[in-house]
Amino acid sequence: MKIGEVAKAAQCSVETIRYYEREGLLPLAARTASNYRAYGTEHLDRLRFIRNCRALDMTHGEIRLLLDTMAEAAPSCGGIDQVIDAHIDHVVLRISELQQLKTQLLALRQRCQRDSTLDQCGILQGLAEMDEDARSVVRHTHLG
Amino acid sequence: MKIGEVAKAAQCSVETIRYYEREGLLPLAARTASNYRAYGTEHLDRLRFIRNCRALDMTHGEIRLLLDTMAEAAPSCGGIDQVIDAHIDHVVLRISELQQLKTQLLALRQRCQRDSTLDQCGILQGLAEMDEDARSVVRHTHLG
DNA sequence: CTTGACCCTACAGTCACTTCAGGGTGTGTA
DNA sequence: TACACACCCTGAAGTGACTGTAGGGTCAAG
């Protein structure tokens, strides 16, 4: 397969595949006489695996951990579990962060009576005055 | 005030302040004879405003919109509302994306009986086989 | 006169890509 | 045969919001 076919099959861009190769997530592909990358199904399988992990918002580091564990001589399932469990923790934490954010934003939004002038705007006052408690809701995971 | 004092007062790093200046979020500061930046309270107020917006995960673009609206000749509250409303939409959307992710990850995690060998690992099978429906949960906001 | 805390600039690195510039290859049609 | 057009290649720069580093200058205390 050429890179474009693989990209279509894995639903990602050609550039992403070349990027994964540079990053070492995908092995170097064989080349045709005209220097085009030539892929087999094992490449496609690995790429699909990676894209599925990315769809679950895993980082390249997490994915590398999974791929490395799979490549071990006598691997067991424990390492895989740990990666997934840690990732679930990230997701759960980020959800609670965003829920706090939402609460704060809705409170801020409430402070506005549309059509008041700017110097009476409760939103701007709120944004100028937020205290430490409110500010302390910040990202602690790799998830946005 | 020198940059370090302002940083402490606004709870951010000195580097962040210099970065905001480069980005145009903060105006250029006056300089002392020894080329140190010299700040007044109006800089600190503006920086606090920016940091509070960032604590709510607004982008620099959103913050710029707010700052620009505030600087208008005869501004009203409507523009401010719109920025906040749009941002609330981003947060709500991202929460639902992450909740779908969490559901998928928990389902994946269920598939593992610890201590099975790798080729029986349900997690890895799941990651290899995920279908389009599952994959379609992807980021549509600037929030991670 | 030296130590240490602070300040300065300019640049590279982070993450997971995307975009761009400037080329080569391969197939179908006029 | 000439050309268009879709595809491929490399290398480098851009994204966002910073963080970190290298290599220097300033200033007050001991």
Coordinates of C-alpha atoms (C1' of nucleotides) in Angstrom, one line a residue:
Chain A
M1 CA 0.0 0.0 0.0
K2 CA 1.0 3.6 -0.6
I3 CA 0.8 6.1 2.2
G4 CA -2.4 7.7 0.9
E5 CA -4.2 4.4 0.9
V6 CA -3.0 3.7 4.5
A7 CA -4.1 7.2 5.5
K8 CA -7.5 6.6 4.1
A9 CA -7.8 3.2 5.8
A10 CA -6.8 4.5 9.1
Q11 CA -8.7 7.8 8.8
C12 CA -5.8 10.1 9.3
S13 CA -3.7 12.4 7.1
V14 CA -0.6 11.4 5.2
E15 CA 1.3 14.0 7.1
T16 CA 0.3 12.4 10.4
I17 CA 1.7 9.1 9.2
R18 CA 5.0 10.6 8.2
Y19 CA 5.0 12.4 11.6
Y20 CA 4.5 9.1 13.5
E21 CA 7.4 7.6 11.5
R22 CA 9.7 10.5 12.5
E23 CA 8.5 10.0 16.1
G24 CA 9.3 6.3 16.1
L25 CA 5.7 5.3 16.7
L26 CA 5.7 3.6 13.3
P27 CA 8.7 1.7 12.0
L28 CA 10.4 2.9 8.8
A29 CA 8.6 1.7 5.8
A30 CA 10.1 -0.1 2.9
R31 CA 10.5 2.0 -0.3
T32 CA 9.6 1.5 -3.9
A33 CA 12.0 2.2 -6.7
S34 CA 10.6 5.7 -6.9
N35 CA 11.2 6.2 -3.2
Y36 CA 7.5 5.9 -2.2
R37 CA 6.8 4.4 1.2
A38 CA 5.4 0.8 0.8
Y39 CA 3.2 -0.5 3.6
G40 CA 1.9 -3.9 4.6
T41 CA -1.1 -4.8 6.8
E42 CA 1.0 -5.0 9.9
H43 CA 1.8 -1.3 9.5
L44 CA -1.9 -0.5 9.0
D45 CA -2.8 -2.6 12.1
R46 CA -0.3 -0.7 14.2
L47 CA -1.4 2.7 12.9
R48 CA -5.0 1.8 13.6
F49 CA -4.0 0.9 17.1
I50 CA -2.3 4.2 17.6
R51 CA -5.2 6.2 16.1
N52 CA -7.6 4.4 18.4
C53 CA -5.4 5.2 21.4
R54 CA -5.3 8.9 20.3
A55 CA -9.1 8.9 19.9
L56 CA -9.1 8.0 23.6
D57 CA -6.9 11.0 24.2
M58 CA -3.8 9.0 25.2
T59 CA -0.5 10.8 24.8
H60 CA 2.3 9.4 22.6
G61 CA 4.0 8.6 25.8
E62 CA 1.1 6.4 27.0
I63 CA 0.8 4.8 23.6
R64 CA 4.6 4.1 23.5
L65 CA 4.2 2.4 26.9
L66 CA 1.5 0.1 25.5
L67 CA 3.4 -0.7 22.4
D68 CA 6.6 -1.4 24.4
T69 CA 4.7 -3.6 26.8
M70 CA 3.3 -5.5 23.9
A71 CA 6.8 -6.0 22.4
E72 CA 8.2 -7.5 25.7
A73 CA 9.6 -11.0 25.6
A74 CA 7.2 -12.5 28.2
P75 CA 4.7 -9.7 28.9
S76 CA 1.6 -9.9 31.1
C77 CA -1.5 -7.8 31.2
G78 CA -0.6 -5.8 34.3
G79 CA 1.3 -3.1 32.5
I80 CA -1.5 -2.6 30.1
D81 CA -4.0 -2.2 32.9
Q82 CA -1.8 0.3 34.7
V83 CA -1.6 2.6 31.6
I84 CA -5.4 2.4 31.1
D85 CA -6.2 3.0 34.8
A86 CA -3.9 6.0 34.9
H87 CA -5.5 7.4 31.8
I88 CA -9.0 6.9 33.2
D89 CA -7.8 8.9 36.3
H90 CA -6.7 11.7 34.0
V91 CA -10.1 11.8 32.3
V92 CA -12.0 11.7 35.5
L93 CA -9.9 14.5 37.0
R94 CA -10.3 16.7 34.0
I95 CA -14.1 16.2 33.9
S96 CA -14.3 17.4 37.5
E97 CA -12.1 20.4 36.7
L98 CA -14.3 21.4 33.8
Q99 CA -17.4 21.0 35.9
Q100 CA -16.0 23.4 38.4
L101 CA -15.1 25.8 35.5
K102 CA -18.7 25.5 34.2
T103 CA -20.1 26.4 37.6
Q104 CA -17.9 29.5 37.8
L105 CA -18.7 30.6 34.3
L106 CA -22.4 30.3 34.8
A107 CA -22.2 32.3 38.0
L108 CA -20.2 34.9 36.1
R109 CA -22.7 34.9 33.3
Q110 CA -25.6 35.5 35.8
R111 CA -24.0 38.7 36.9
C112 CA -24.7 40.4 33.6
Q113 CA -27.8 42.4 32.8
R114 CA -27.6 42.8 29.1
D115 CA -27.6 46.5 27.9
S116 CA -26.0 47.8 31.0
T117 CA -22.9 49.9 30.3
L118 CA -19.5 48.4 30.6
D119 CA -18.5 50.0 33.9
Q120 CA -21.5 48.3 35.5
C121 CA -20.8 44.9 33.9
G122 CA -20.8 42.3 36.5
I123 CA -18.8 39.9 34.3
L124 CA -15.9 42.2 34.0
Q125 CA -16.0 43.0 37.7
G126 CA -16.0 39.3 38.3
L127 CA -13.1 38.7 36.0
A128 CA -11.2 41.5 37.7
E129 CA -11.8 40.3 41.2
M130 CA -11.8 36.5 41.1
D131 CA -10.1 35.2 44.2
E132 CA -7.7 32.4 44.9
D133 CA -10.3 29.8 45.4
A134 CA -11.9 30.4 42.1
R135 CA -8.5 30.6 40.4
S136 CA -7.2 27.4 41.8
V137 CA -9.2 25.3 39.3
V138 CA -6.5 24.6 36.8
R139 CA -5.4 21.8 34.6
H140 CA -3.6 18.9 36.3
T141 CA -3.7 16.4 33.4
H142 CA -2.5 16.2 29.9
L143 CA -6.1 16.5 28.8
G144 CA -7.2 19.9 27.7
Chain B
M1 CA 6.9 47.7 40.7
K2 CA 9.5 45.4 39.2
I3 CA 8.5 42.3 37.2
G4 CA 9.1 39.9 40.1
E5 CA 6.7 41.7 42.4
V6 CA 4.0 41.9 39.8
A7 CA 4.5 38.2 39.1
K8 CA 4.1 37.4 42.8
A9 CA 1.0 39.6 43.1
A10 CA -0.7 38.0 40.1
Q11 CA 0.5 34.5 40.9
C12 CA 2.3 33.8 37.7
S13 CA 5.9 33.5 36.5
V14 CA 8.1 36.3 35.4
E15 CA 8.5 34.5 32.0
T16 CA 4.7 34.5 31.6
I17 CA 4.6 38.2 32.0
R18 CA 7.3 38.8 29.4
Y19 CA 5.5 36.4 27.1
Y20 CA 2.2 38.3 27.4
E21 CA 4.1 41.5 26.6
R22 CA 5.5 39.9 23.5
E23 CA 2.0 38.7 22.5
G24 CA 0.6 42.2 23.0
L25 CA -1.8 41.1 25.8
L26 CA 0.1 43.5 28.1
P27 CA 1.4 46.9 26.9
L28 CA 5.1 47.6 26.8
A29 CA 6.3 48.6 30.3
A30 CA 8.2 51.7 31.1
R31 CA 11.9 51.1 31.8
T32 CA 14.2 52.1 34.7
A33 CA 17.7 53.5 34.0
S34 CA 19.0 50.0 34.3
N35 CA 16.5 48.7 31.7
Y36 CA 14.3 46.9 34.3
R37 CA 10.5 46.9 33.5
A38 CA 8.6 49.3 35.7
Y39 CA 4.9 48.6 36.3
G40 CA 2.0 50.5 37.8
T41 CA -1.2 49.2 39.3
E42 CA -3.0 49.4 36.0
H43 CA -0.6 46.8 34.6
L44 CA -1.2 44.6 37.6
D45 CA -5.0 44.9 37.2
R46 CA -4.8 44.0 33.6
L47 CA -2.6 41.0 34.3
R48 CA -4.9 39.8 37.1
F49 CA -7.8 40.1 34.6
I50 CA -5.9 38.0 32.1
R51 CA -4.8 35.4 34.6
N52 CA -8.4 35.0 35.8
C53 CA -9.6 34.5 32.2
R54 CA -6.8 31.9 31.8
A55 CA -7.9 30.2 35.0
L56 CA -11.3 29.8 33.3
D57 CA -9.5 28.3 30.3
M58 CA -10.2 31.1 27.9
T59 CA -7.8 31.3 25.0
H60 CA -5.7 34.4 24.3
G61 CA -8.0 35.1 21.4
E62 CA -11.1 35.1 23.7
I63 CA -9.2 37.3 26.2
R64 CA -8.2 39.7 23.5
L65 CA -11.8 40.0 22.5
L66 CA -12.8 40.9 26.0
L67 CA -10.0 43.4 26.3
D68 CA -10.8 45.0 22.9
T69 CA -14.5 45.3 23.8
M70 CA -13.6 47.0 27.0
A71 CA -11.4 49.5 25.1
E72 CA -14.2 50.5 22.7
A73 CA -15.4 54.1 22.6
A74 CA -19.0 53.4 23.6
P75 CA -19.1 49.7 24.5
S76 CA -22.0 47.7 25.9
C77 CA -22.3 44.5 27.6
G78 CA -23.5 42.4 24.7
G79 CA -20.0 41.6 23.3
I80 CA -18.8 40.4 26.7
D81 CA -21.9 38.2 27.1
Q82 CA -21.2 36.6 23.7
V83 CA -17.6 35.7 24.6
I84 CA -18.6 34.1 27.9
D85 CA -21.6 32.3 26.4
A86 CA -19.4 30.9 23.6
H87 CA -16.8 29.8 26.2
I88 CA -19.4 28.1 28.3
D89 CA -20.5 26.2 25.2
H90 CA -16.9 25.0 24.7
V91 CA -16.7 23.8 28.3
V92 CA -20.0 22.0 28.2
L93 CA -19.1 20.3 24.9
R94 CA -15.7 19.2 26.2
I95 CA -17.3 17.7 29.4
S96 CA -19.6 15.6 27.3
E97 CA -16.8 14.5 25.1
L98 CA -14.8 13.4 28.1
Q99 CA -17.7 11.6 29.6
Q100 CA -18.0 9.6 26.4
L101 CA -14.3 8.9 26.6
K102 CA -14.6 7.7 30.2
T103 CA -17.4 5.3 29.3
Q104 CA -15.3 3.8 26.5
L105 CA -12.2 3.5 28.7
L106 CA -14.2 1.8 31.5
A107 CA -15.6 -0.6 29.0
L108 CA -12.2 -1.3 27.7
R109 CA -10.8 -1.8 31.2
Q110 CA -13.6 -4.3 32.0
R111 CA -12.3 -6.5 29.2
C112 CA -9.1 -7.4 31.1
Q113 CA -8.7 -10.3 33.5
R114 CA -5.4 -9.5 35.1
D115 CA -2.7 -12.2 34.7
S116 CA -4.0 -13.4 31.4
T117 CA -1.3 -13.4 28.8
L118 CA -1.0 -10.6 26.3
D119 CA -2.5 -12.3 23.3
Q120 CA -5.7 -12.8 25.3
C121 CA -5.8 -9.3 26.6
G122 CA -9.2 -7.8 25.9
I123 CA -7.8 -4.3 26.2
L124 CA -5.4 -4.7 23.4
Q125 CA -8.0 -6.4 21.3
G126 CA -10.3 -3.5 22.0
L127 CA -7.7 -1.0 21.0
A128 CA -7.0 -2.9 17.8
E129 CA -10.6 -3.2 16.8
M130 CA -12.4 0.0 17.9
D131 CA -14.9 1.1 15.3
E132 CA -15.8 4.4 13.8
D133 CA -18.5 5.1 16.3
A134 CA -16.1 4.8 19.2
R135 CA -13.4 6.7 17.4
S136 CA -15.6 9.6 16.5
V137 CA -15.3 11.0 20.1
V138 CA -12.8 13.7 19.4
R139 CA -12.0 17.2 20.5
H140 CA -14.1 19.9 19.0
T141 CA -13.1 22.7 21.3
H142 CA -9.9 24.5 22.3
L143 CA -10.2 22.8 25.6
G144 CA -8.1 19.7 26.0
Chain C
dC1 C1' 34.9 42.5 47.0
dT2 C1' 32.1 38.9 46.7
dT3 C1' 27.8 36.5 47.1
dG4 C1' 23.2 35.9 45.9
dA5 C1' 18.9 37.5 44.3
dC6 C1' 17.0 39.7 40.9
dC7 C1' 16.8 41.6 36.1
dC8 C1' 17.7 41.4 30.7
dT9 C1' 17.6 39.3 25.7
dA10 C1' 17.2 35.7 22.5
dC11 C1' 16.4 31.2 21.4
dA12 C1' 15.0 26.2 21.9
dG13 C1' 11.7 22.9 23.7
dT14 C1' 6.9 21.1 24.8
dC15 C1' 2.8 18.3 22.3
dA16 C1' 0.6 16.5 18.4
dC17 C1' 0.2 17.7 14.7
dT18 C1' -0.6 21.1 10.3
dT19 C1' 1.0 23.9 6.6
dC20 C1' 4.2 25.4 3.3
dA21 C1' 7.8 25.7 -0.2
dG22 C1' 9.8 23.4 -3.8
dG23 C1' 10.4 19.6 -5.9
dG24 C1' 9.6 14.4 -8.3
dT25 C1' 6.3 10.4 -10.1
dG26 C1' 2.7 8.1 -12.5
dT27 C1' -1.6 7.8 -15.1
dG28 C1' -5.1 9.4 -18.3
dT29 C1' -6.5 12.2 -22.0
dA30 C1' -6.1 15.5 -26.1
Chain D
dT1 C1' 3.9 13.4 -27.5
dA2 C1' 2.4 16.9 -24.5
dC3 C1' 0.0 18.3 -20.8
dA4 C1' -2.9 18.1 -16.7
dC5 C1' -3.6 16.4 -12.4
dA6 C1' -3.3 13.5 -8.5
dC7 C1' -0.2 11.6 -5.8
dC8 C1' 4.5 11.2 -3.6
dC9 C1' 9.0 13.2 -1.4
dT10 C1' 11.9 16.3 2.0
dG11 C1' 12.8 19.9 5.2
dA12 C1' 11.4 23.6 7.7
dA13 C1' 8.2 26.6 10.0
dG14 C1' 3.8 27.5 12.4
dT15 C1' 0.1 26.4 16.2
dG16 C1' -1.0 27.8 21.6
dA17 C1' 0.5 29.0 25.9
dC18 C1' 3.8 28.8 27.9
dT19 C1' 8.6 26.8 30.1
dG20 C1' 13.5 26.4 30.2
dT21 C1' 18.2 27.6 29.0
dA22 C1' 22.4 30.2 27.9
dG23 C1' 24.8 34.1 28.7
dG24 C1' 24.9 38.2 30.4
dG25 C1' 23.9 42.8 33.6
dT26 C1' 22.3 45.2 38.3
dC27 C1' 22.0 46.0 43.0
dA28 C1' 22.1 45.5 48.1
dA29 C1' 24.1 43.2 52.1
dG30 C1' 27.9 41.3 54.5

